[in-house]
């Protein structure tokens, strides 16, 4: 069954599959001591700056949690949105592995502000309180909204003025870059982000994320943290080869452009129906909408999607690099049928 539940439900892009087959032809060094990993790291440096230190891991939870572990102590705290993946969808992995307390900020659209961050920075130097050490933002957010470079710079200013680091969960960073019509460095390196979790899985990879330390001092002991966190892949070339393919001929860009465009097309379809209310501005590859409750199950039978809030009947559609016009036409036809019932 076709699905718009998540960009994790799509398969691999054919170019990624081909890259894996090529990487499988011969022997290479293990644990990242191979030509593919060296080439992939060089490509990341091209996009984020020569100072960047890059480490590959299996998945997004590993990227986020280990990135936070490198920048915190067990008596610390991480400030984040109450919608963030580290707070909602990564179970207790951030708490358990870092020992830190997560300090959530209420937000209606997934974005936090410098003023909200400042309010959470309390008790510095007081042993009775967890010590805020990192601010974590998501780009694009869990609601599909986008921080501008100026907004991130303002958060970074408050963060660094108080001696904290800025972490960016970039599971959908490519979609954000397309929306901003910018390169990656312009809204990460250039505006004070210290650590980026760079997502590949949601943009056509089989598996694999990258932890990009834009503040290289934080990477000093990271090879030990990655091993301790069970995210060191012995056959690292199979993750690196995927990222090489992703950066070759701007595949990352084309995949994200397609997903974002299909989200815009879907939003236009939904907007034709007065009974449907789109709840968030559509800036990346997600569309959030409130549907009449009796429409949800029959529409899911046509093409699956995720119910975001069962109380309000808000649902989430996520488009991928392989979302087709036929997928959207199925929804359009079913909505036309449902509005007559």
PDB file of N, CA and C in Angstrom, residues 44-147:
ATOM      1  N   UNK A  44      31.064  16.524   2.857  1.00  0.00           N
ATOM      2  CA  UNK A  44      30.421  17.262   3.945  1.00  0.00           C
ATOM      3  C   UNK A  44      31.180  18.553   4.253  1.00  0.00           C
ATOM      4  N   UNK A  45      32.490  18.481   4.250  1.00  0.00           N
ATOM      5  CA  UNK A  45      33.291  19.676   4.498  1.00  0.00           C
ATOM      6  C   UNK A  45      33.055  20.726   3.412  1.00  0.00           C
ATOM      7  N   UNK A  46      32.834  20.275   2.197  1.00  0.00           N
ATOM      8  CA  UNK A  46      32.554  21.198   1.102  1.00  0.00           C
ATOM      9  C   UNK A  46      31.252  21.958   1.364  1.00  0.00           C
ATOM     10  N   UNK A  47      30.273  21.277   1.958  1.00  0.00           N
ATOM     11  CA  UNK A  47      28.972  21.889   2.194  1.00  0.00           C
ATOM     12  C   UNK A  47      28.920  22.692   3.498  1.00  0.00           C
ATOM     13  N   UNK A  48      29.668  22.259   4.508  1.00  0.00           N
ATOM     14  CA  UNK A  48      29.551  22.887   5.830  1.00  0.00           C
ATOM     15  C   UNK A  48      30.789  23.670   6.260  1.00  0.00           C
ATOM     16  N   UNK A  49      31.898  23.499   5.556  1.00  0.00           N
ATOM     17  CA  UNK A  49      33.129  24.194   5.920  1.00  0.00           C
ATOM     18  C   UNK A  49      34.225  23.223   6.311  1.00  0.00           C
ATOM     19  N   UNK A  50      35.457  23.620   6.079  1.00  0.00           N
ATOM     20  CA  UNK A  50      36.597  22.740   6.319  1.00  0.00           C
ATOM     21  C   UNK A  50      36.782  22.409   7.796  1.00  0.00           C
ATOM     22  N   UNK A  51      36.239  23.242   8.674  1.00  0.00           N
ATOM     23  CA  UNK A  51      36.410  22.989  10.101  1.00  0.00           C
ATOM     24  C   UNK A  51      35.509  21.854  10.589  1.00  0.00           C
ATOM     25  N   UNK A  52      34.546  21.450   9.793  1.00  0.00           N
ATOM     26  CA  UNK A  52      33.562  20.453  10.216  1.00  0.00           C
ATOM     27  C   UNK A  52      34.218  19.094  10.473  1.00  0.00           C
ATOM     28  N   UNK A  53      33.817  18.470  11.568  1.00  0.00           N
ATOM     29  CA  UNK A  53      34.225  17.091  11.871  1.00  0.00           C
ATOM     30  C   UNK A  53      32.985  16.220  11.695  1.00  0.00           C
ATOM     31  N   UNK A  54      33.113  15.143  10.924  1.00  0.00           N
ATOM     32  CA  UNK A  54      31.944  14.367  10.478  1.00  0.00           C
ATOM     33  C   UNK A  54      32.062  12.917  10.933  1.00  0.00           C
ATOM     34  N   UNK A  55      30.977  12.399  11.496  1.00  0.00           N
ATOM     35  CA  UNK A  55      30.928  11.010  11.958  1.00  0.00           C
ATOM     36  C   UNK A  55      29.601  10.399  11.499  1.00  0.00           C
ATOM     37  N   UNK A  56      29.678   9.200  10.924  1.00  0.00           N
ATOM     38  CA  UNK A  56      28.477   8.527  10.432  1.00  0.00           C
ATOM     39  C   UNK A  56      27.930   7.561  11.475  1.00  0.00           C
ATOM     40  N   UNK A  57      26.610   7.512  11.551  1.00  0.00           N
ATOM     41  CA  UNK A  57      25.919   6.600  12.472  1.00  0.00           C
ATOM     42  C   UNK A  57      24.761   5.953  11.733  1.00  0.00           C
ATOM     43  N   UNK A  58      24.099   5.019  12.409  1.00  0.00           N
ATOM     44  CA  UNK A  58      23.039   4.258  11.765  1.00  0.00           C
ATOM     45  C   UNK A  58      21.755   5.053  11.577  1.00  0.00           C
ATOM     46  N   UNK A  59      21.329   5.783  12.617  1.00  0.00           N
ATOM     47  CA  UNK A  59      19.966   6.322  12.607  1.00  0.00           C
ATOM     48  C   UNK A  59      19.885   7.689  13.286  1.00  0.00           C
ATOM     49  N   UNK A  60      18.696   8.299  13.175  1.00  0.00           N
ATOM     50  CA  UNK A  60      18.501   9.638  13.698  1.00  0.00           C
ATOM     51  C   UNK A  60      18.583   9.730  15.202  1.00  0.00           C
ATOM     52  N   UNK A  61      18.047   8.740  15.897  1.00  0.00           N
ATOM     53  CA  UNK A  61      18.136   8.743  17.352  1.00  0.00           C
ATOM     54  C   UNK A  61      19.599   8.697  17.796  1.00  0.00           C
ATOM     55  N   UNK A  62      20.379   7.857  17.136  1.00  0.00           N
ATOM     56  CA  UNK A  62      21.805   7.789  17.449  1.00  0.00           C
ATOM     57  C   UNK A  62      22.502   9.110  17.189  1.00  0.00           C
ATOM     58  N   UNK A  63      22.163   9.752  16.071  1.00  0.00           N
ATOM     59  CA  UNK A  63      22.791  11.029  15.743  1.00  0.00           C
ATOM     60  C   UNK A  63      22.449  12.089  16.779  1.00  0.00           C
ATOM     61  N   UNK A  64      21.176  12.194  17.123  1.00  0.00           N
ATOM     62  CA  UNK A  64      20.768  13.209  18.092  1.00  0.00           C
ATOM     63  C   UNK A  64      21.348  12.946  19.476  1.00  0.00           C
ATOM     64  N   UNK A  65      21.182  11.734  19.942  1.00  0.00           N
ATOM     65  CA  UNK A  65      21.577  11.424  21.314  1.00  0.00           C
ATOM     66  C   UNK A  65      23.089  11.518  21.490  1.00  0.00           C
ATOM     67  N   UNK A  66      23.847  10.992  20.549  1.00  0.00           N
ATOM     68  CA  UNK A  66      25.299  11.041  20.696  1.00  0.00           C
ATOM     69  C   UNK A  66      25.832  12.458  20.509  1.00  0.00           C
ATOM     70  N   UNK A  67      25.190  13.233  19.634  1.00  0.00           N
ATOM     71  CA  UNK A  67      25.577  14.631  19.505  1.00  0.00           C
ATOM     72  C   UNK A  67      25.365  15.394  20.794  1.00  0.00           C
ATOM     73  N   UNK A  68      24.240  15.111  21.449  1.00  0.00           N
ATOM     74  CA  UNK A  68      23.982  15.745  22.744  1.00  0.00           C
ATOM     75  C   UNK A  68      24.948  15.241  23.807  1.00  0.00           C
ATOM     76  N   UNK A  69      25.259  13.952  23.753  1.00  0.00           N
ATOM     77  CA  UNK A  69      26.186  13.396  24.744  1.00  0.00           C
ATOM     78  C   UNK A  69      27.559  14.046  24.665  1.00  0.00           C
ATOM     79  N   UNK A  70      27.955  14.444  23.454  1.00  0.00           N
ATOM     80  CA  UNK A  70      29.270  15.061  23.274  1.00  0.00           C
ATOM     81  C   UNK A  70      29.327  16.484  23.812  1.00  0.00           C
ATOM     82  N   UNK A  71      28.172  17.071  24.066  1.00  0.00           N
ATOM     83  CA  UNK A  71      28.124  18.482  24.450  1.00  0.00           C
ATOM     84  C   UNK A  71      27.483  18.733  25.805  1.00  0.00           C
ATOM     85  N   UNK A  72      27.277  17.652  26.581  1.00  0.00           N
ATOM     86  CA  UNK A  72      26.636  17.791  27.890  1.00  0.00           C
ATOM     87  C   UNK A  72      27.380  16.970  28.936  1.00  0.00           C
ATOM     88  N   UNK A  73      26.994  17.191  30.182  1.00  0.00           N
ATOM     89  CA  UNK A  73      27.410  16.327  31.283  1.00  0.00           C
ATOM     90  C   UNK A  73      26.160  15.755  31.928  1.00  0.00           C
ATOM     91  N   UNK A  74      26.324  14.780  32.776  1.00  0.00           N
ATOM     92  CA  UNK A  74      25.175  14.064  33.341  1.00  0.00           C
ATOM     93  C   UNK A  74      24.345  14.917  34.299  1.00  0.00           C
ATOM     94  N   UNK A  75      24.849  16.066  34.690  1.00  0.00           N
ATOM     95  CA  UNK A  75      24.068  16.958  35.558  1.00  0.00           C
ATOM     96  C   UNK A  75      23.475  18.122  34.753  1.00  0.00           C
ATOM     97  N   UNK A  76      23.464  17.979  33.432  1.00  0.00           N
ATOM     98  CA  UNK A  76      23.031  19.058  32.564  1.00  0.00           C
ATOM     99  C   UNK A  76      21.571  18.990  32.184  1.00  0.00           C
ATOM    100  N   UNK A  77      21.168  19.930  31.332  1.00  0.00           N
ATOM    101  CA  UNK A  77      19.809  19.991  30.808  1.00  0.00           C
ATOM    102  C   UNK A  77      19.863  20.442  29.361  1.00  0.00           C
ATOM    103  N   UNK A  78      18.884  19.976  28.587  1.00  0.00           N
ATOM    104  CA  UNK A  78      18.772  20.328  27.180  1.00  0.00           C
ATOM    105  C   UNK A  78      17.443  21.042  26.971  1.00  0.00           C
ATOM    106  N   UNK A  79      17.483  22.231  26.423  1.00  0.00           N
ATOM    107  CA  UNK A  79      16.287  23.020  26.143  1.00  0.00           C
ATOM    108  C   UNK A  79      15.818  22.693  24.727  1.00  0.00           C
ATOM    109  N   UNK A  80      14.525  22.404  24.573  1.00  0.00           N
ATOM    110  CA  UNK A  80      14.013  21.977  23.272  1.00  0.00           C
ATOM    111  C   UNK A  80      12.527  22.304  23.161  1.00  0.00           C
ATOM    112  N   UNK A  81      11.984  22.202  21.972  1.00  0.00           N
ATOM    113  CA  UNK A  81      10.546  22.376  21.775  1.00  0.00           C
ATOM    114  C   UNK A  81       9.804  21.159  22.326  1.00  0.00           C
ATOM    115  N   UNK A  82       8.579  21.393  22.783  1.00  0.00           N
ATOM    116  CA  UNK A  82       7.791  20.263  23.301  1.00  0.00           C
ATOM    117  C   UNK A  82       7.331  19.321  22.205  1.00  0.00           C
ATOM    118  N   UNK A  83       7.518  19.718  20.949  1.00  0.00           N
ATOM    119  CA  UNK A  83       7.205  18.846  19.813  1.00  0.00           C
ATOM    120  C   UNK A  83       8.423  18.108  19.290  1.00  0.00           C
ATOM    121  N   UNK A  84       9.598  18.418  19.820  1.00  0.00           N
ATOM    122  CA  UNK A  84      10.842  17.908  19.244  1.00  0.00           C
ATOM    123  C   UNK A  84      10.923  16.394  19.313  1.00  0.00           C
ATOM    124  N   UNK A  85      11.680  15.843  18.383  1.00  0.00           N
ATOM    125  CA  UNK A  85      11.860  14.395  18.335  1.00  0.00           C
ATOM    126  C   UNK A  85      12.534  13.882  19.597  1.00  0.00           C
ATOM    127  N   UNK A  86      13.504  14.636  20.115  1.00  0.00           N
ATOM    128  CA  UNK A  86      14.212  14.158  21.303  1.00  0.00           C
ATOM    129  C   UNK A  86      13.295  14.121  22.519  1.00  0.00           C
ATOM    130  N   UNK A  87      12.241  14.948  22.500  1.00  0.00           N
ATOM    131  CA  UNK A  87      11.334  14.995  23.647  1.00  0.00           C
ATOM    132  C   UNK A  87      10.159  14.034  23.488  1.00  0.00           C
ATOM    133  N   UNK A  88       9.695  13.848  22.260  1.00  0.00           N
ATOM    134  CA  UNK A  88       8.454  13.089  22.031  1.00  0.00           C
ATOM    135  C   UNK A  88       8.699  11.684  21.500  1.00  0.00           C
ATOM    136  N   UNK A  89       9.645  11.533  20.576  1.00  0.00           N
ATOM    137  CA  UNK A  89       9.704  10.316  19.768  1.00  0.00           C
ATOM    138  C   UNK A  89      10.970   9.482  19.927  1.00  0.00           C
ATOM    139  N   UNK A  90      11.818   9.811  20.865  1.00  0.00           N
ATOM    140  CA  UNK A  90      13.032   9.014  21.041  1.00  0.00           C
ATOM    141  C   UNK A  90      13.050   8.338  22.404  1.00  0.00           C
ATOM    142  N   UNK A  91      11.837   8.045  22.879  1.00  0.00           N
ATOM    143  CA  UNK A  91      11.657   7.342  24.146  1.00  0.00           C
ATOM    144  C   UNK A  91      12.487   8.041  25.229  1.00  0.00           C
ATOM    145  N   UNK A  92      13.176   7.262  26.030  1.00  0.00           N
ATOM    146  CA  UNK A  92      14.028   7.856  27.064  1.00  0.00           C
ATOM    147  C   UNK A  92      15.505   7.812  26.675  1.00  0.00           C
ATOM    148  N   UNK A  93      15.779   7.576  25.387  1.00  0.00           N
ATOM    149  CA  UNK A  93      17.178   7.490  24.961  1.00  0.00           C
ATOM    150  C   UNK A  93      17.972   8.746  25.290  1.00  0.00           C
ATOM    151  N   UNK A  94      17.466   9.960  25.024  1.00  0.00           N
ATOM    152  CA  UNK A  94      18.263  11.146  25.381  1.00  0.00           C
ATOM    153  C   UNK A  94      18.524  11.240  26.880  1.00  0.00           C
ATOM    154  N   UNK A  95      17.494  10.981  27.688  1.00  0.00           N
ATOM    155  CA  UNK A  95      17.654  11.060  29.140  1.00  0.00           C
ATOM    156  C   UNK A  95      18.607   9.984  29.651  1.00  0.00           C
ATOM    157  N   UNK A  96      18.386   8.762  29.170  1.00  0.00           N
ATOM    158  CA  UNK A  96      19.157   7.626  29.683  1.00  0.00           C
ATOM    159  C   UNK A  96      20.622   7.712  29.317  1.00  0.00           C
ATOM    160  N   UNK A  97      20.902   8.110  28.062  1.00  0.00           N
ATOM    161  CA  UNK A  97      22.284   8.063  27.607  1.00  0.00           C
ATOM    162  C   UNK A  97      23.075   9.278  28.052  1.00  0.00           C
ATOM    163  N   UNK A  98      22.418  10.448  28.106  1.00  0.00           N
ATOM    164  CA  UNK A  98      23.154  11.658  28.500  1.00  0.00           C
ATOM    165  C   UNK A  98      23.057  11.935  29.987  1.00  0.00           C
ATOM    166  N   UNK A  99      22.008  11.414  30.636  1.00  0.00           N
ATOM    167  CA  UNK A  99      21.762  11.727  32.034  1.00  0.00           C
ATOM    168  C   UNK A  99      21.127  13.086  32.230  1.00  0.00           C
ATOM    169  N   UNK A 100      20.865  13.790  31.152  1.00  0.00           N
ATOM    170  CA  UNK A 100      20.353  15.161  31.235  1.00  0.00           C
ATOM    171  C   UNK A 100      18.834  15.197  31.375  1.00  0.00           C
ATOM    172  N   UNK A 101      18.359  16.322  31.881  1.00  0.00           N
ATOM    173  CA  UNK A 101      16.927  16.597  31.892  1.00  0.00           C
ATOM    174  C   UNK A 101      16.580  17.387  30.640  1.00  0.00           C
ATOM    175  N   UNK A 102      15.463  17.036  30.023  1.00  0.00           N
ATOM    176  CA  UNK A 102      14.970  17.795  28.875  1.00  0.00           C
ATOM    177  C   UNK A 102      14.004  18.859  29.382  1.00  0.00           C
ATOM    178  N   UNK A 103      14.206  20.087  28.957  1.00  0.00           N
ATOM    179  CA  UNK A 103      13.377  21.218  29.370  1.00  0.00           C
ATOM    180  C   UNK A 103      12.560  21.672  28.162  1.00  0.00           C
ATOM    181  N   UNK A 104      11.295  21.227  28.050  1.00  0.00           N
ATOM    182  CA  UNK A 104      10.511  21.527  26.854  1.00  0.00           C
ATOM    183  C   UNK A 104       9.916  22.930  26.879  1.00  0.00           C
ATOM    184  N   UNK A 105       9.798  23.507  25.701  1.00  0.00           N
ATOM    185  CA  UNK A 105       9.171  24.809  25.503  1.00  0.00           C
ATOM    186  C   UNK A 105       7.893  24.608  24.702  1.00  0.00           C
ATOM    187  N   UNK A 106       6.786  25.148  25.199  1.00  0.00           N
ATOM    188  CA  UNK A 106       5.516  25.046  24.484  1.00  0.00           C
ATOM    189  C   UNK A 106       5.592  25.868  23.192  1.00  0.00           C
ATOM    190  N   UNK A 107       5.156  25.264  22.107  1.00  0.00           N
ATOM    191  CA  UNK A 107       5.183  25.959  20.828  1.00  0.00           C
ATOM    192  C   UNK A 107       4.040  25.476  19.953  1.00  0.00           C
ATOM    193  N   UNK A 108       3.321  26.383  19.308  1.00  0.00           N
ATOM    194  CA  UNK A 108       2.203  25.971  18.455  1.00  0.00           C
ATOM    195  C   UNK A 108       2.622  25.539  17.062  1.00  0.00           C
ATOM    196  N   UNK A 109       3.863  25.842  16.683  1.00  0.00           N
ATOM    197  CA  UNK A 109       4.286  25.554  15.307  1.00  0.00           C
ATOM    198  C   UNK A 109       5.632  24.846  15.217  1.00  0.00           C
ATOM    199  N   UNK A 110       6.137  24.352  16.352  1.00  0.00           N
ATOM    200  CA  UNK A 110       7.397  23.624  16.352  1.00  0.00           C
ATOM    201  C   UNK A 110       8.628  24.482  16.527  1.00  0.00           C
ATOM    202  N   UNK A 111       8.478  25.808  16.435  1.00  0.00           N
ATOM    203  CA  UNK A 111       9.618  26.718  16.525  1.00  0.00           C
ATOM    204  C   UNK A 111       9.673  27.381  17.896  1.00  0.00           C
ATOM    205  N   UNK A 112      10.881  27.511  18.423  1.00  0.00           N
ATOM    206  CA  UNK A 112      11.067  28.216  19.688  1.00  0.00           C
ATOM    207  C   UNK A 112      11.735  29.550  19.412  1.00  0.00           C
ATOM    208  N   UNK A 113      11.616  30.464  20.360  1.00  0.00           N
ATOM    209  CA  UNK A 113      12.151  31.815  20.172  1.00  0.00           C
ATOM    210  C   UNK A 113      13.295  32.092  21.140  1.00  0.00           C
ATOM    211  N   UNK A 114      14.121  33.095  20.849  1.00  0.00           N
ATOM    212  CA  UNK A 114      15.195  33.453  21.784  1.00  0.00           C
ATOM    213  C   UNK A 114      14.670  33.816  23.163  1.00  0.00           C
ATOM    214  N   UNK A 115      13.532  34.499  23.223  1.00  0.00           N
ATOM    215  CA  UNK A 115      12.981  34.882  24.531  1.00  0.00           C
ATOM    216  C   UNK A 115      12.589  33.648  25.332  1.00  0.00           C
ATOM    217  N   UNK A 116      12.008  32.660  24.676  1.00  0.00           N
ATOM    218  CA  UNK A 116      11.643  31.430  25.370  1.00  0.00           C
ATOM    219  C   UNK A 116      12.880  30.684  25.861  1.00  0.00           C
ATOM    220  N   UNK A 117      13.919  30.671  25.053  1.00  0.00           N
ATOM    221  CA  UNK A 117      15.172  30.037  25.464  1.00  0.00           C
ATOM    222  C   UNK A 117      15.724  30.737  26.701  1.00  0.00           C
ATOM    223  N   UNK A 118      15.737  32.060  26.674  1.00  0.00           N
ATOM    224  CA  UNK A 118      16.276  32.828  27.800  1.00  0.00           C
ATOM    225  C   UNK A 118      15.526  32.521  29.093  1.00  0.00           C
ATOM    226  N   UNK A 119      14.215  32.335  28.992  1.00  0.00           N
ATOM    227  CA  UNK A 119      13.414  32.026  30.182  1.00  0.00           C
ATOM    228  C   UNK A 119      13.781  30.685  30.800  1.00  0.00           C
ATOM    229  N   UNK A 120      14.263  29.752  29.970  1.00  0.00           N
ATOM    230  CA  UNK A 120      14.605  28.415  30.462  1.00  0.00           C
ATOM    231  C   UNK A 120      16.011  28.339  31.051  1.00  0.00           C
ATOM    232  N   UNK A 121      16.817  29.353  30.780  1.00  0.00           N
ATOM    233  CA  UNK A 121      18.192  29.327  31.294  1.00  0.00           C
ATOM    234  C   UNK A 121      18.186  29.890  32.707  1.00  0.00           C
ATOM    235  N   UNK A 122      18.044  28.987  33.648  1.00  0.00           N
ATOM    236  CA  UNK A 122      17.939  29.362  35.062  1.00  0.00           C
ATOM    237  C   UNK A 122      18.875  28.493  35.903  1.00  0.00           C
ATOM    238  N   UNK A 123      19.238  29.007  37.042  1.00  0.00           N
ATOM    239  CA  UNK A 123      20.004  28.222  38.008  1.00  0.00           C
ATOM    240  C   UNK A 123      21.420  27.924  37.603  1.00  0.00           C
ATOM    241  N   UNK A 124      21.989  28.715  36.706  1.00  0.00           N
ATOM    242  CA  UNK A 124      23.371  28.469  36.300  1.00  0.00           C
ATOM    243  C   UNK A 124      24.307  28.622  37.496  1.00  0.00           C
ATOM    244  N   UNK A 125      25.089  27.609  37.729  1.00  0.00           N
ATOM    245  CA  UNK A 125      26.032  27.626  38.841  1.00  0.00           C
ATOM    246  C   UNK A 125      25.451  27.210  40.171  1.00  0.00           C
ATOM    247  N   UNK A 126      24.144  26.895  40.190  1.00  0.00           N
ATOM    248  CA  UNK A 126      23.487  26.476  41.435  1.00  0.00           C
ATOM    249  C   UNK A 126      23.371  24.955  41.434  1.00  0.00           C
ATOM    250  N   UNK A 127      23.987  24.324  42.409  1.00  0.00           N
ATOM    251  CA  UNK A 127      24.055  22.855  42.390  1.00  0.00           C
ATOM    252  C   UNK A 127      22.719  22.173  42.613  1.00  0.00           C
ATOM    253  N   UNK A 128      21.709  22.905  43.053  1.00  0.00           N
ATOM    254  CA  UNK A 128      20.392  22.318  43.287  1.00  0.00           C
ATOM    255  C   UNK A 128      19.580  22.156  41.997  1.00  0.00           C
ATOM    256  N   UNK A 129      20.077  22.697  40.904  1.00  0.00           N
ATOM    257  CA  UNK A 129      19.316  22.696  39.650  1.00  0.00           C
ATOM    258  C   UNK A 129      20.114  22.053  38.523  1.00  0.00           C
ATOM    259  N   UNK A 130      19.419  21.378  37.614  1.00  0.00           N
ATOM    260  CA  UNK A 130      20.125  20.893  36.416  1.00  0.00           C
ATOM    261  C   UNK A 130      20.674  22.087  35.642  1.00  0.00           C
ATOM    262  N   UNK A 131      21.842  21.908  35.077  1.00  0.00           N
ATOM    263  CA  UNK A 131      22.528  23.012  34.418  1.00  0.00           C
ATOM    264  C   UNK A 131      22.238  23.022  32.908  1.00  0.00           C
ATOM    265  N   UNK A 132      21.522  24.046  32.417  1.00  0.00           N
ATOM    266  CA  UNK A 132      21.290  24.125  30.967  1.00  0.00           C
ATOM    267  C   UNK A 132      22.618  24.168  30.222  1.00  0.00           C
ATOM    268  N   UNK A 133      22.778  23.270  29.262  1.00  0.00           N
ATOM    269  CA  UNK A 133      24.048  23.181  28.539  1.00  0.00           C
ATOM    270  C   UNK A 133      23.880  23.217  27.024  1.00  0.00           C
ATOM    271  N   UNK A 134      22.706  22.819  26.541  1.00  0.00           N
ATOM    272  CA  UNK A 134      22.463  22.766  25.096  1.00  0.00           C
ATOM    273  C   UNK A 134      21.054  23.250  24.799  1.00  0.00           C
ATOM    274  N   UNK A 135      20.913  23.987  23.706  1.00  0.00           N
ATOM    275  CA  UNK A 135      19.610  24.278  23.112  1.00  0.00           C
ATOM    276  C   UNK A 135      19.520  23.451  21.838  1.00  0.00           C
ATOM    277  N   UNK A 136      18.420  22.711  21.697  1.00  0.00           N
ATOM    278  CA  UNK A 136      18.235  21.875  20.514  1.00  0.00           C
ATOM    279  C   UNK A 136      17.025  22.362  19.726  1.00  0.00           C
ATOM    280  N   UNK A 137      17.231  22.628  18.430  1.00  0.00           N
ATOM    281  CA  UNK A 137      16.135  22.992  17.538  1.00  0.00           C
ATOM    282  C   UNK A 137      16.059  21.985  16.399  1.00  0.00           C
ATOM    283  N   UNK A 138      14.943  21.967  15.705  1.00  0.00           N
ATOM    284  CA  UNK A 138      14.741  21.033  14.600  1.00  0.00           C
ATOM    285  C   UNK A 138      14.471  21.819  13.324  1.00  0.00           C
ATOM    286  N   UNK A 139      15.138  21.401  12.230  1.00  0.00           N
ATOM    287  CA  UNK A 139      15.022  22.119  10.953  1.00  0.00           C
ATOM    288  C   UNK A 139      14.975  21.104   9.807  1.00  0.00           C
ATOM    289  N   UNK A 140      13.831  20.953   9.103  1.00  0.00           N
ATOM    290  CA  UNK A 140      12.562  21.592   9.381  1.00  0.00           C
ATOM    291  C   UNK A 140      11.927  20.953  10.626  1.00  0.00           C
ATOM    292  N   UNK A 141      11.014  21.696  11.255  1.00  0.00           N
ATOM    293  CA  UNK A 141      10.464  21.240  12.526  1.00  0.00           C
ATOM    294  C   UNK A 141       9.534  20.063  12.330  1.00  0.00           C
ATOM    295  N   UNK A 142       9.133  19.490  13.448  1.00  0.00           N
ATOM    296  CA  UNK A 142       8.195  18.367  13.404  1.00  0.00           C
ATOM    297  C   UNK A 142       6.837  18.770  12.836  1.00  0.00           C
ATOM    298  N   UNK A 143       6.557  20.058  12.765  1.00  0.00           N
ATOM    299  CA  UNK A 143       5.340  20.559  12.127  1.00  0.00           C
ATOM    300  C   UNK A 143       5.591  21.002  10.686  1.00  0.00           C
ATOM    301  N   UNK A 144       6.794  20.740  10.178  1.00  0.00           N
ATOM    302  CA  UNK A 144       7.097  21.098   8.800  1.00  0.00           C
ATOM    303  C   UNK A 144       7.372  22.563   8.586  1.00  0.00           C
ATOM    304  N   UNK A 145       7.567  23.309   9.663  1.00  0.00           N
ATOM    305  CA  UNK A 145       7.866  24.732   9.559  1.00  0.00           C
ATOM    306  C   UNK A 145       9.377  24.953   9.519  1.00  0.00           C
ATOM    307  N   UNK A 146       9.773  26.139   9.074  1.00  0.00           N
ATOM    308  CA  UNK A 146      11.180  26.410   8.802  1.00  0.00           C
ATOM    309  C   UNK A 146      11.671  27.612   9.603  1.00  0.00           C
ATOM    310  N   UNK A 147      12.825  27.457  10.243  1.00  0.00           N
ATOM    311  CA  UNK A 147      13.525  28.596  10.826  1.00  0.00           C
ATOM    312  C   UNK A 147      14.296  29.312   9.718  1.00  0.00           C
TER     313      UNK A 147
END
